Amino acid sequence: MIMKKMTCKQLGGACDKEFQANTFEEIGEMSKKHAMDMFQNGDKPHLKAMNEMQELMKSPEAMKAWFENKRKEFNALPEN
Ligand SMILES: [Zn+2]
């Protein structure tokens, strides 16, 4: 099974937790779920990171560019 790894931080989060997935969509879902868990725990660094993402989401263009960037980063990762 080929899996690629990205950390919470690399995906716009706040910690070094690693996610493993085959597709960018999957890893995006995993990081989103993790962010929601941390949000519910009231974790300050994650709250701050989520606020920054929400700021970014106000501009659909900026959001699209961010996702494309991350998708490229994911696709460029070595498969291990
Ligand atoms: Zn995290």
Short mmCIF file of C-alpha atoms and ligand atoms in Angstrom, two decimals:
data_model
loop_
_atom_site.label_atom_id
_atom_site.label_comp_id
_atom_site.label_asym_id
_atom_site.label_seq_id
_atom_site.Cartn_x
_atom_site.Cartn_y
_atom_site.Cartn_z
CA MET A 1 0.00 0.00 0.00
CA ILE A 2 1.45 3.32 -1.04
CA MET A 3 0.94 6.06 1.50
CA LYS A 4 2.07 9.64 1.64
CA LYS A 5 2.63 11.59 4.83
CA MET A 6 1.94 15.19 5.71
CA THR A 7 1.86 16.85 9.11
CA CYS A 8 -0.89 18.91 10.67
CA LYS A 9 1.38 21.96 10.34
CA GLN A 10 1.98 21.35 6.65
CA LEU A 11 -1.78 21.29 6.17
CA GLY A 12 -2.38 24.62 7.83
CA GLY A 13 -2.68 23.27 11.36
CA ALA A 14 -0.58 23.72 14.46
CA CYS A 15 1.13 20.49 15.52
CA ASP A 16 3.42 17.78 14.21
CA LYS A 17 0.82 15.03 14.04
CA GLU A 18 1.32 12.98 10.88
CA PHE A 19 -1.44 11.93 8.54
CA GLN A 20 -1.05 9.19 5.97
CA ALA A 21 -3.19 8.84 2.88
CA ASN A 22 -3.13 7.95 -0.78
CA THR A 23 -4.86 11.05 -2.07
CA PHE A 24 -4.84 14.72 -1.20
CA GLU A 25 -8.61 14.60 -0.65
CA GLU A 26 -8.19 11.85 1.96
CA ILE A 27 -5.41 13.61 3.82
CA GLY A 28 -7.43 16.83 3.71
CA GLU A 29 -10.38 15.06 5.37
CA MET A 30 -8.08 13.58 8.04
CA SER A 31 -6.57 16.94 8.90
CA LYS A 32 -10.01 18.57 8.94
CA LYS A 33 -11.30 15.92 11.36
CA HIS A 34 -8.24 16.35 13.56
CA ALA A 35 -8.67 20.14 13.52
CA MET A 36 -12.32 19.75 14.60
CA ASP A 37 -11.28 17.47 17.48
CA MET A 38 -8.65 19.94 18.62
CA PHE A 39 -11.16 22.77 18.23
CA GLN A 40 -13.59 20.93 20.51
CA ASN A 41 -10.77 20.44 23.03
CA GLY A 42 -10.23 24.19 22.96
CA ASP A 43 -6.60 23.79 21.88
CA LYS A 44 -5.29 27.36 21.49
CA PRO A 45 -2.66 26.84 18.76
CA HIS A 46 -5.23 25.00 16.62
CA LEU A 47 -7.88 27.68 17.27
CA LYS A 48 -5.40 30.27 16.03
CA ALA A 49 -4.54 28.20 12.96
CA MET A 50 -8.23 27.70 12.17
CA ASN A 51 -8.88 31.42 12.48
CA GLU A 52 -6.12 32.06 9.99
CA MET A 53 -7.65 29.53 7.61
CA GLN A 54 -11.03 31.21 7.98
CA GLU A 55 -9.45 34.54 7.08
CA LEU A 56 -7.97 32.91 4.00
CA MET A 57 -11.33 31.38 3.06
CA LYS A 58 -12.86 34.83 2.78
CA SER A 59 -11.07 35.05 -0.54
CA PRO A 60 -12.05 32.15 -2.81
CA GLU A 61 -9.04 32.91 -5.00
CA ALA A 62 -6.59 32.74 -2.09
CA MET A 63 -8.24 29.57 -0.85
CA LYS A 64 -8.01 27.93 -4.28
CA ALA A 65 -4.35 28.92 -4.59
CA TRP A 66 -3.63 27.51 -1.12
CA PHE A 67 -5.26 24.18 -1.99
CA GLU A 68 -3.51 23.92 -5.33
CA ASN A 69 -0.21 24.60 -3.60
CA LYS A 70 -0.83 21.91 -0.99
CA ARG A 71 -2.03 19.46 -3.61
CA LYS A 72 1.21 19.99 -5.54
CA GLU A 73 3.21 19.55 -2.34
CA PHE A 74 1.35 16.31 -1.65
CA ASN A 75 1.81 15.00 -5.17
CA ALA A 76 5.52 15.80 -5.06
CA LEU A 77 6.05 13.75 -1.88
CA PRO A 78 7.99 10.52 -2.22
CA GLU A 79 5.82 7.43 -1.88
CA ASN A 80 6.92 5.24 1.00
ZN ZN B 1 -2.71 19.37 14.88
#
